[in-house]
Short mmCIF file of C-alpha atoms and ligand atoms in Angstrom, two decimals:
data_model
loop_
_atom_site.label_atom_id
_atom_site.label_comp_id
_atom_site.label_asym_id
_atom_site.label_seq_id
_atom_site.Cartn_x
_atom_site.Cartn_y
_atom_site.Cartn_z
CA UNK V 2 -0.19 -0.43 -0.03
CA UNK V 3 1.31 3.29 -0.99
CA UNK V 4 2.85 5.11 2.41
CA UNK V 5 1.67 8.72 2.35
CA UNK V 6 3.98 11.92 3.47
CA UNK V 7 1.97 15.17 5.83
CA UNK V 8 2.76 17.23 1.73
CA UNK V 9 0.74 14.63 0.15
CA UNK V 10 -2.30 13.94 2.68
CA UNK V 11 -2.76 17.92 2.57
CA UNK V 12 -1.93 18.82 -1.18
CA UNK V 13 -5.21 21.08 -2.27
CA UNK V 14 -7.58 18.49 -4.25
CA UNK V 15 -6.34 20.44 -7.45
CA UNK V 16 -3.05 18.72 -7.05
CA UNK V 17 -4.38 15.08 -7.86
CA UNK V 18 -6.05 14.64 -11.49
CA UNK V 19 -9.38 13.52 -12.39
CA UNK V 20 -8.14 10.56 -13.70
CA UNK V 21 -7.19 9.19 -10.19
CA UNK V 22 -10.02 10.02 -9.24
CA UNK V 23 -12.32 7.88 -11.28
CA UNK V 24 -9.80 5.04 -10.78
CA UNK V 25 -10.87 4.99 -6.82
CA UNK V 26 -14.19 5.19 -7.45
CA UNK V 27 -14.36 2.43 -9.80
CA UNK V 28 -11.39 0.24 -6.91
CA UNK V 29 -14.89 1.69 -4.39
CA UNK V 30 -17.32 0.36 -6.61
CA UNK V 31 -16.26 -3.09 -7.23
CA UNK V 32 -15.39 -3.93 -3.82
CA UNK V 33 -16.88 -6.94 -2.42
CA UNK V 34 -17.75 -4.90 0.60
CA UNK V 35 -18.71 -2.35 -1.14
CA UNK V 36 -22.48 -1.63 0.32
CA UNK V 37 -26.17 -1.94 -1.22
CA UNK V 38 -27.87 0.44 1.19
CA UNK V 39 -25.74 2.53 3.60
CA UNK V 40 -24.11 5.83 3.11
CA UNK V 41 -20.31 4.91 1.82
CA UNK V 42 -17.64 6.77 0.23
CA UNK V 43 -17.46 7.64 -3.18
CA UNK V 44 -13.67 7.21 -3.22
CA UNK V 45 -11.36 7.46 0.05
CA UNK V 46 -12.02 8.29 3.58
CA UNK V 47 -15.00 9.05 5.23
CA UNK V 48 -15.57 10.10 8.37
CA UNK V 49 -18.52 11.71 10.35
CA UNK V 50 -21.48 12.53 9.52
CA UNK V 51 -22.27 16.81 9.04
CA UNK V 52 -24.80 19.31 8.92
CA UNK V 53 -27.74 16.92 9.40
CA UNK V 54 -30.62 18.58 8.49
CA UNK V 55 -34.17 18.89 7.23
CA UNK V 56 -34.15 21.72 4.48
CA UNK V 57 -36.35 22.92 1.44
CA UNK V 58 -38.12 19.67 1.24
CA UNK V 59 -35.43 17.18 1.59
CA UNK V 60 -33.20 15.73 4.01
CA UNK V 61 -29.58 17.24 4.10
CA UNK V 62 -26.45 15.32 5.39
CA UNK V 63 -23.08 15.55 4.82
CA UNK V 64 -19.90 13.34 5.97
CA UNK V 65 -16.63 14.32 6.25
CA UNK V 66 -14.43 13.03 3.13
CA UNK V 67 -10.71 12.81 2.00
CA UNK V 68 -11.61 11.73 -1.05
CA UNK V 69 -7.92 10.71 -2.44
CA UNK V 70 -7.89 7.57 0.07
CA UNK V 71 -7.87 5.50 2.51
CA UNK V 72 -5.80 8.23 5.29
CA UNK V 73 -6.12 10.94 7.35
CA UNK V 74 -6.07 13.82 4.15
CA UNK V 75 -7.16 17.40 3.64
CA UNK V 76 -10.90 16.88 4.86
CA UNK V 77 -13.88 18.51 3.23
CA UNK V 78 -17.26 17.57 3.63
CA UNK V 79 -19.60 16.01 0.82
CA UNK V 80 -23.14 16.57 -0.07
CA UNK V 81 -25.79 14.32 0.42
CA UNK V 82 -29.72 14.72 -0.27
CA UNK V 83 -33.02 12.29 0.56
CA UNK V 84 -36.33 12.96 0.68
CA UNK V 85 -37.50 9.56 2.99
CA UNK V 86 -33.85 9.15 5.16
CA UNK V 87 -33.20 5.95 2.92
CA UNK V 88 -31.82 6.64 -0.40
CA UNK V 89 -29.08 9.17 -0.59
CA UNK V 90 -28.00 11.09 -3.37
CA UNK V 91 -24.68 12.49 -3.88
CA UNK V 92 -24.95 16.05 -5.09
CA UNK V 93 -22.56 18.29 -7.08
CA UNK V 94 -20.75 20.13 -5.07
CA UNK V 95 -19.13 19.60 -1.40
CA UNK V 96 -17.64 22.39 1.38
CA UNK V 97 -14.23 22.41 0.38
CA UNK V 98 -11.36 23.48 2.50
CA UNK V 99 -10.52 26.39 -0.05
CA UNK V 100 -9.13 29.38 2.56
CA UNK V 101 -6.87 30.24 4.76
CA UNK V 102 -9.14 29.17 8.05
CA UNK V 103 -9.27 25.63 7.27
CA UNK V 104 -6.04 24.61 5.38
CA UNK V 105 -5.64 21.45 6.89
CA UNK V 106 -9.84 20.71 6.84
CA UNK V 107 -12.57 21.48 6.78
CA UNK V 108 -13.85 19.87 10.14
CA UNK V 109 -17.08 18.81 11.60
CA UNK V 110 -20.12 20.57 12.37
CA UNK V 111 -23.68 21.09 12.07
CA UNK V 112 -26.78 22.93 10.22
CA UNK V 113 -29.33 25.25 11.19
CA UNK V 114 -32.27 26.06 8.88
CA UNK V 115 -33.02 29.93 8.13
CA UNK V 116 -35.40 30.58 5.26
CA UNK V 117 -34.26 29.88 2.38
CA UNK V 118 -30.58 29.17 3.52
CA UNK V 119 -28.73 26.63 5.09
CA UNK V 120 -26.35 27.69 7.69
CA UNK V 121 -23.29 25.57 8.45
CA UNK V 122 -21.05 26.17 10.94
CA UNK V 123 -17.53 23.99 11.51
CA UNK V 124 -14.39 23.92 12.63
CA UNK V 125 -11.50 25.10 10.30
CA UNK V 126 -8.44 23.37 11.12
CA UNK V 127 -4.97 24.81 10.15
CA UNK V 128 -1.67 23.81 10.62
CA UNK V 129 1.71 25.98 11.32
CA UNK V 130 4.77 25.78 9.67
CA UNK V 131 6.31 23.56 12.81
CA UNK V 132 2.61 21.58 12.59
CA UNK V 133 1.31 23.52 15.42
CA UNK V 134 -2.43 23.11 15.52
CA UNK V 135 -5.07 26.22 15.54
CA UNK V 136 -8.94 25.65 15.25
CA UNK V 137 -11.26 28.82 13.89
CA UNK V 138 -15.14 28.02 13.88
CA UNK V 139 -16.16 28.85 10.82
CA UNK V 140 -19.62 30.05 8.88
CA UNK V 141 -21.51 28.89 5.55
CA UNK V 142 -24.46 29.83 4.29
CA UNK V 143 -26.09 27.33 1.55
CA UNK V 144 -28.44 28.11 -0.82
CA UNK V 145 -30.94 26.41 -2.50
CA UNK V 146 -28.92 25.39 -5.49
CA UNK V 147 -26.64 23.57 -3.07
CA UNK V 148 -24.15 26.46 -3.51
CA UNK V 149 -21.91 27.66 -1.26
CA UNK V 150 -21.29 31.38 0.47
CA UNK V 151 -18.48 31.23 3.52
CA UNK V 152 -18.35 34.45 5.50
CA UNK V 153 -15.29 35.98 5.15
CA UNK V 154 -14.04 35.87 9.17
CA UNK V 155 -14.31 32.97 11.48
CA UNK V 156 -17.24 33.26 13.85
CA UNK V 157 -15.04 31.88 17.14
CA UNK V 158 -10.79 32.77 16.45
CA UNK V 159 -10.08 31.20 19.14
CA UNK V 160 -10.53 28.95 22.23
CA UNK V 161 -10.22 30.32 25.95
CA UNK V 162 -6.60 31.26 27.30
CA UNK V 163 -6.52 27.56 29.02
CA UNK V 164 -8.22 25.70 26.56
CA UNK V 165 -5.75 23.60 24.15
CA UNK V 166 -6.57 23.74 20.23
CA UNK V 167 -8.65 20.79 20.96
CA UNK V 168 -11.64 22.88 20.36
CA UNK V 169 -14.05 22.05 17.62
CA UNK V 170 -17.77 20.26 15.86
CA UNK V 171 -19.52 22.73 16.77
CA UNK V 172 -23.63 22.18 17.85
CA UNK V 173 -25.27 25.42 16.64
CA UNK V 174 -29.47 25.57 17.92
CA UNK V 175 -31.83 28.22 18.43
CA UNK V 176 -33.13 28.90 21.59
CA UNK V 177 -35.38 32.22 22.47
CA UNK V 178 -34.01 35.40 20.63
CA UNK V 179 -30.25 33.46 20.51
CA UNK V 180 -28.37 31.00 19.20
CA UNK V 181 -26.08 28.80 20.76
CA UNK V 182 -22.81 26.81 19.82
CA UNK V 183 -22.01 23.43 21.80
CA UNK V 184 -18.17 22.95 20.58
CA UNK V 185 -16.18 19.81 22.06
CA UNK V 186 -12.77 20.99 23.99
CA UNK V 187 -9.48 19.94 25.81
CA UNK V 188 -8.40 22.06 28.60
CA UNK V 189 -4.78 22.37 28.84
CA UNK V 190 -4.74 20.17 32.31
CA UNK V 191 -6.03 17.47 29.58
CA UNK V 192 -9.88 17.05 30.62
CA UNK V 193 -12.50 17.05 28.37
CA UNK V 194 -15.41 19.81 28.08
CA UNK V 195 -18.01 21.45 26.47
CA UNK V 196 -17.82 24.88 25.82
CA UNK V 197 -21.39 26.70 25.10
CA UNK V 198 -20.97 30.36 22.90
CA UNK V 199 -23.97 32.41 22.38
CA UNK V 200 -24.59 35.03 19.77
CA UNK V 201 -28.21 37.20 18.51
CA UNK V 202 -27.72 36.52 14.92
CA UNK V 203 -25.77 33.28 13.23
CA UNK V 204 -23.29 35.64 11.99
CA UNK V 205 -22.23 36.97 15.35
CA UNK V 206 -20.81 38.46 17.67
CA UNK V 207 -20.11 34.51 19.23
CA UNK V 208 -19.23 35.23 23.22
CA UNK V 209 -18.55 32.54 25.74
CA UNK V 210 -21.43 31.81 28.39
CA UNK V 211 -20.33 28.63 30.10
CA UNK V 212 -19.43 25.27 30.52
CA UNK V 213 -22.20 22.85 29.69
CA UNK V 214 -22.74 20.80 32.70
CA UNK V 215 -23.70 17.57 32.33
CA UNK V 216 -23.21 15.92 35.69
CA UNK V 217 -19.22 15.94 35.72
CA UNK V 218 -17.24 18.73 35.62
CA UNK V 219 -15.05 17.01 32.72
CA UNK V 220 -14.80 13.42 31.17
CA UNK V 221 -11.95 12.04 29.50
CA UNK V 222 -9.34 14.15 27.72
CA UNK V 223 -11.49 15.16 24.86
CA UNK V 224 -14.63 15.12 24.16
CA UNK V 225 -15.77 15.05 20.54
CA UNK V 226 -19.23 16.25 18.39
CA UNK V 227 -21.61 17.32 21.22
CA UNK V 228 -24.81 17.35 20.37
CA UNK V 229 -27.38 18.47 22.26
CA UNK V 230 -31.27 17.49 21.22
CA UNK V 231 -35.01 17.15 23.33
CA UNK V 232 -36.82 14.32 23.26
CA UNK V 233 -40.32 15.21 24.64
CA UNK V 234 -38.65 18.06 26.29
CA UNK V 235 -35.66 15.73 27.92
CA UNK V 236 -32.46 16.80 27.32
CA UNK V 237 -30.66 14.31 25.17
CA UNK V 238 -26.47 14.67 25.29
CA UNK V 239 -24.63 12.71 22.64
CA UNK V 240 -20.64 13.18 22.56
CA UNK V 241 -17.65 11.34 22.57
CA UNK V 242 -15.55 11.28 25.55
CA UNK V 243 -11.41 10.29 24.29
CA UNK V 244 -9.74 8.64 27.02
CA UNK V 245 -12.94 8.08 29.13
CA UNK V 246 -12.78 6.23 32.50
CA UNK V 247 -13.41 2.38 32.47
CA UNK V 248 -14.75 2.83 35.80
CA UNK V 249 -17.00 5.84 34.32
CA UNK V 250 -18.02 3.09 31.71
CA UNK V 251 -18.01 -0.36 30.37
CA UNK V 252 -16.24 0.15 27.14
CA UNK V 253 -14.15 -1.49 25.11
CA UNK V 254 -14.00 -0.05 21.62
CA UNK V 255 -10.74 3.12 20.98
CA UNK V 256 -12.87 5.61 22.26
CA UNK V 257 -16.87 5.62 22.94
CA UNK V 258 -20.03 7.48 21.95
CA UNK V 259 -22.10 8.01 25.04
CA UNK V 260 -25.18 9.94 25.77
CA UNK V 261 -26.51 11.00 29.04
CA UNK V 262 -30.32 12.02 29.14
CA UNK V 263 -31.90 14.78 31.95
CA UNK V 264 -35.14 15.61 33.12
CA UNK V 265 -34.66 19.45 32.15
CA UNK V 266 -32.23 21.87 29.96
CA UNK V 267 -32.01 24.73 32.19
CA UNK V 268 -31.23 27.74 29.07
CA UNK V 269 -29.40 30.10 31.73
CA UNK V 270 -27.25 27.95 33.61
CA UNK V 271 -26.54 25.67 30.69
CA UNK V 272 -27.43 22.82 32.97
CA UNK V 273 -28.53 19.14 32.31
CA UNK V 274 -30.85 18.97 35.35
CA UNK V 275 -30.61 15.51 37.16
CA UNK V 276 -28.42 13.97 34.82
CA UNK V 277 -29.21 9.92 34.03
CA UNK V 278 -25.52 7.91 34.15
CA UNK V 279 -23.24 7.71 31.00
CA UNK V 280 -25.11 5.01 28.84
CA UNK V 281 -23.14 3.82 25.84
CA UNK V 282 -24.81 4.94 22.39
CA UNK V 283 -24.16 1.84 20.21
CA UNK V 284 -22.23 -1.27 21.96
CA UNK V 285 -21.55 -2.41 19.03
CA UNK V 286 -17.68 -2.42 17.69
CA UNK V 287 -17.59 0.53 15.46
CA UNK V 288 -19.87 3.37 15.72
CA UNK V 289 -18.59 7.17 16.35
CA UNK V 290 -19.01 10.57 15.92
CA UNK V 291 -22.89 9.91 15.89
CA UNK V 292 -24.41 13.10 15.43
CA UNK V 293 -28.33 13.43 16.04
CA UNK V 294 -30.63 16.67 15.65
CA UNK V 295 -34.12 18.08 16.00
CA UNK V 296 -36.66 18.62 13.17
CA UNK V 297 -39.28 21.43 13.44
CA UNK V 298 -41.76 19.27 14.33
CA UNK V 299 -39.69 18.29 17.35
CA UNK V 300 -38.81 14.80 15.94
CA UNK V 301 -35.06 13.20 16.57
CA UNK V 302 -32.77 11.67 14.04
CA UNK V 303 -29.36 10.32 14.49
CA UNK V 304 -26.70 8.82 12.06
CA UNK V 305 -23.13 7.45 13.03
CA UNK V 306 -19.97 7.21 11.57
CA UNK V 307 -19.65 3.26 11.36
CA UNK V 308 -16.22 3.49 12.40
CA UNK V 309 -13.79 4.64 14.84
CA UNK V 310 -10.62 7.12 14.65
CA UNK V 311 -6.96 5.76 14.67
CA UNK V 312 -8.01 2.46 13.17
CA UNK V 313 -7.20 0.51 10.15
CA UNK V 314 -9.99 -1.26 8.17
CA UNK V 315 -9.42 -4.47 5.02
CA UNK V 316 -10.83 -1.89 2.44
CA UNK V 317 -7.89 0.35 3.10
CA UNK V 318 -6.07 -2.13 0.53
CA UNK V 319 -8.47 -1.24 -1.89
CA UNK V 320 -7.81 2.95 -1.04
CA UNK V 321 -11.15 3.07 0.84
CA UNK V 322 -12.43 3.97 3.78
CA UNK V 323 -16.02 4.09 6.52
CA UNK V 324 -19.65 4.28 6.43
CA UNK V 325 -22.84 5.76 7.61
CA UNK V 326 -25.24 3.66 10.05
CA UNK V 327 -28.74 4.06 8.68
CA UNK V 328 -30.53 6.62 9.69
CA UNK V 329 -32.23 5.78 13.42
CA UNK V 330 -34.97 7.52 14.98
CA UNK V 331 -34.78 8.27 18.77
CA UNK V 332 -37.00 8.22 21.54
CA UNK V 333 -36.66 7.70 24.90
CA UNK V 334 -38.32 5.30 27.65
CA UNK V 335 -36.93 6.37 31.08
CA UNK V 336 -33.46 7.67 30.54
CA UNK V 337 -33.05 5.26 27.73
CA UNK V 338 -32.85 5.50 24.08
CA UNK V 339 -34.78 3.63 21.93
CA UNK V 340 -33.26 3.39 18.10
CA UNK V 341 -35.42 2.73 15.56
CA UNK V 342 -34.14 2.72 11.99
CA UNK V 343 -36.16 3.90 9.13
CA UNK V 344 -35.95 1.20 6.80
CA UNK V 345 -39.45 0.81 5.02
CA UNK V 346 -38.77 2.26 1.91
CA UNK V 347 -35.70 -0.50 1.82
CA UNK V 348 -38.41 -3.49 2.00
CA UNK V 349 -38.07 -5.49 -1.48
CA UNK V 350 -39.26 -8.63 -0.89
CA UNK V 351 -39.95 -11.12 2.13
CA UNK V 352 -38.11 -14.67 2.16
CA UNK V 353 -37.66 -17.68 4.64
CA UNK V 354 -34.48 -17.22 6.81
CA UNK V 355 -33.87 -20.54 7.93
CA UNK V 356 -34.50 -22.70 4.76
CA UNK V 357 -33.15 -19.85 2.11
CA UNK V 358 -29.84 -18.34 1.77
CA UNK V 359 -28.70 -14.89 2.57
CA UNK V 360 -26.54 -12.59 0.55
CA UNK V 361 -25.80 -10.03 3.12
CA UNK V 362 -28.44 -7.36 1.92
CA UNK V 363 -30.92 -8.80 4.37
CA UNK V 364 -33.20 -7.89 7.45
CA UNK V 365 -33.80 -10.61 9.92
CA UNK V 366 -36.03 -10.33 13.21
CA UNK V 367 -36.34 -12.97 15.45
CA UNK V 368 -38.58 -12.81 18.68
CA UNK V 369 -38.78 -15.51 21.43
CA UNK V 370 -41.04 -16.18 24.03
CA UNK V 371 -38.41 -16.65 26.92
CA UNK V 372 -34.82 -15.71 26.89
CA UNK V 373 -32.68 -18.02 24.59
CA UNK V 374 -29.42 -19.72 25.51
CA UNK V 375 -27.01 -21.32 22.99
CA UNK V 376 -25.87 -19.37 20.06
CA UNK V 377 -26.82 -18.40 16.47
CA UNK V 378 -24.55 -18.94 13.69
CA UNK V 379 -24.55 -16.36 9.52
CA UNK V 380 -22.35 -19.09 8.21
CA UNK V 381 -20.86 -18.55 4.89
CA UNK V 382 -21.68 -21.70 2.53
CA UNK V 383 -18.13 -21.60 0.66
CA UNK V 384 -16.12 -20.79 3.70
CA UNK V 385 -15.42 -20.89 7.55
CA UNK V 386 -16.17 -17.22 8.06
CA UNK V 387 -19.04 -16.67 10.31
CA UNK V 388 -20.66 -14.29 13.08
CA UNK V 389 -22.01 -15.51 15.91
CA UNK V 390 -24.13 -14.40 18.37
CA UNK V 391 -24.63 -15.64 21.86
CA UNK V 392 -27.34 -15.79 24.60
CA UNK V 393 -27.08 -17.01 28.06
CA UNK V 394 -30.32 -17.21 29.62
CA UNK V 395 -29.44 -17.52 33.52
CA UNK V 396 -27.04 -13.72 32.64
CA UNK V 397 -29.51 -12.06 30.51
CA UNK V 398 -26.43 -11.29 28.41
CA UNK V 399 -26.64 -11.51 24.45
CA UNK V 400 -22.29 -11.71 22.58
CA UNK V 401 -21.91 -10.78 19.40
CA UNK V 402 -18.79 -12.46 17.84
CA UNK V 403 -16.85 -10.97 14.87
CA UNK V 404 -13.48 -12.85 15.08
CA UNK V 405 -14.16 -15.27 12.15
CA UNK V 406 -16.17 -13.27 10.13
CA UNK V 407 -13.26 -12.77 7.25
CA UNK V 408 -10.57 -10.38 7.82
CA UNK V 409 -9.41 -8.67 10.96
CA UNK V 410 -10.44 -5.47 12.31
CA UNK V 411 -9.14 -3.99 15.31
CA UNK V 412 -8.29 -7.04 17.79
CA UNK V 413 -6.50 -5.44 20.10
CA UNK V 414 -9.42 -3.87 21.43
CA UNK V 415 -11.16 -7.57 21.13
CA UNK V 416 -13.40 -9.36 18.61
CA UNK V 417 -16.81 -9.62 20.73
CA UNK V 418 -18.84 -7.23 22.56
CA UNK V 419 -21.89 -8.37 24.91
CA UNK V 420 -24.74 -6.73 26.38
CA UNK V 421 -26.65 -7.41 29.57
CA UNK V 422 -30.05 -6.86 29.29
CA UNK V 423 -32.78 -5.72 31.83
CA UNK V 424 -34.99 -8.35 31.05
CA UNK V 425 -34.30 -12.06 31.43
CA UNK V 426 -37.32 -13.08 30.34
CA UNK V 427 -38.23 -12.21 26.84
CA UNK V 428 -36.01 -11.25 23.87
CA UNK V 429 -36.43 -9.99 20.09
CA UNK V 430 -34.38 -8.43 18.11
CA UNK V 431 -33.48 -7.59 14.20
CA UNK V 432 -30.21 -8.02 12.41
CA UNK V 433 -29.64 -5.40 9.23
CA UNK V 434 -26.90 -7.57 6.96
CA UNK V 435 -25.40 -4.69 4.83
CA UNK V 436 -22.24 -6.77 2.36
CA UNK V 437 -19.35 -5.28 5.02
CA UNK V 438 -21.67 -4.37 7.97
CA UNK V 439 -24.07 -5.34 10.48
CA UNK V 440 -26.55 -3.16 12.60
CA UNK V 441 -28.27 -5.33 15.51
CA UNK V 442 -31.37 -4.29 17.75
CA UNK V 443 -32.03 -5.78 20.69
CA UNK V 444 -35.97 -5.01 21.65
CA UNK V 445 -37.14 -2.91 19.93
CA UNK V 446 -34.05 -0.68 19.63
CA UNK V 447 -33.35 -0.38 23.24
CA UNK V 448 -29.71 -1.72 22.48
CA UNK V 449 -27.79 -1.15 19.50
CA UNK V 450 -24.65 -2.82 18.17
CA UNK V 451 -23.00 -2.19 15.01
CA UNK V 452 -20.37 -3.24 13.51
CA UNK V 453 -18.40 -4.15 10.26
CA UNK V 454 -17.06 -6.87 8.73
CA UNK V 455 -15.27 -8.26 5.74
CA UNK V 456 -15.34 -11.54 4.46
CA UNK V 457 -12.61 -13.65 2.80
CA UNK V 458 -14.75 -13.80 -0.54
CA UNK V 459 -18.19 -13.05 -1.92
CA UNK V 460 -20.34 -15.98 -0.44
CA UNK V 461 -23.63 -17.18 -0.08
CA UNK V 462 -24.59 -17.34 3.65
CA UNK V 463 -27.35 -19.56 5.88
CA UNK V 464 -28.68 -18.79 9.53
CA UNK V 465 -27.73 -22.19 11.92
CA UNK V 466 -30.47 -22.61 14.76
CA UNK V 467 -29.34 -25.17 15.74
CA UNK V 468 -27.87 -24.27 18.94
CA UNK V 469 -30.21 -22.66 20.18
CA UNK V 470 -31.34 -25.58 22.02
CA UNK V 471 -34.40 -26.25 20.96
CA UNK V 472 -36.34 -22.99 22.23
CA UNK V 473 -39.58 -21.85 20.25
CA UNK V 474 -39.00 -18.68 18.21
CA UNK V 475 -40.95 -16.62 15.45
CA UNK V 476 -38.48 -15.71 12.39
CA UNK V 477 -39.34 -13.40 9.98
CA UNK V 478 -36.86 -12.27 6.79
CA UNK V 479 -36.62 -9.37 4.00
CA UNK V 480 -34.44 -9.12 1.24
CA UNK V 481 -33.29 -5.20 1.17
CA UNK V 482 -32.71 -2.78 -1.86
CA UNK V 483 -29.65 -1.08 -2.89
CA UNK V 484 -30.20 2.27 -3.20
C1 LIG O 29 -14.14 13.16 15.36
C2 LIG O 29 -13.17 13.70 14.74
C3 LIG O 29 -13.97 15.09 15.11
C4 LIG O 29 -13.27 16.59 13.71
C5 LIG O 29 -13.08 15.28 12.26
C6 LIG O 29 -12.08 15.26 11.42
O1 LIG O 29 -13.72 11.87 14.43
O2 LIG O 29 -11.98 13.67 14.47
O3 LIG O 29 -13.72 15.33 16.19
O4 LIG O 29 -13.43 17.34 13.24
O5 LIG O 29 -13.15 13.95 12.84
O6 LIG O 29 -12.53 14.72 10.61
#
């Protein structure tokens, strides 16, 4: 595989040829790991979802992209639109890192519809000659045609004095007569915080108000990708604390994606009132940088990056990496999120998942009257590739094992993920399979587990239920469309 110099990774896109891009796009299209109905990069690397919003009668979504390889290079925002949150179309224009305030990347941010324009607030990443970092918070308008107009100067020029330049990922919210921006930050003492800025207009002036108070004075050494959304008036704070102590939350991925639910939100003191304990947003192998937003009528939608920072993936060999999860509609049950993927428009035909073979483009739902014991195996027909799901009724646990499912991914962080469920009695789950990603939703979406896998070869599969120790279950299957 190519070794990249820092100069190559950060040179302007104009240095790359159209010929190279066409070649990379073909490589992605031809991959056996090319996804059928999940958002994936046309070429190169995809990471965080950005600017998720509803504007001009369409859903808008962007993703962090380096189009020229599976490495951390110069980031832009690639633009997608949809009318059903399922079928996504790549739009013609990307938000490019083309000003002096984003020479080393247009980093993550959010969007707010305002009349006939969409306002984008995001982080401009600049490296100095000796590779020092500078973070600017930038603004841009997008019109109905999808053209961008950047504000000439940054909205926020620098972090507070006792904070480092790890200051990014603004989540913009309109409340009352003001606009608020929630920003992830790393203080000079290496603690993670969320800083809140306020402005009378989105274009500024923006001034610092206070930290977000969410029950801990800080978490980890850095907080990335903060989101504050409201479900039935309850604040839900979804974020990524890096370097989080495992005493505070049990997690196995390099960095967790977490959430906290509160009783209410005090906008005067920026406090999540009566915050819940910290929960994992997804208990699987690969989900990070989730972005959530509220629609004008109060619904909440989220989508995450099915990938992790600082992690190599087998598709790197083919010069592409990353995908997004399905869009999930969020609701609350007490202080727990219920995640319901939006998939109605994906359903093609129903099939019998026990007697017919699978192409890894299916939805399969199981429902057990009693919590099962044993295991369910998704077994390849012509190799030993398999995904195994273990059930233990004594402990009410479900364990997903991807160890044998093709190429190794991040094995240093373990090849299984286990969740403990609150109910020991019944169990139902829905498994979405899409070529090189699974999403498993347990008990109506009260727990979600997402993971990538990279089979050794294109193959057909079958579900082996023979190790389920003769428990009664109902099962249904659907073949899913390609988008
Ligand atoms: C999270 C992140 C963000 C940053 C972006 C850069 O994955 O590190 O904090 O804005 O990725 O691509």
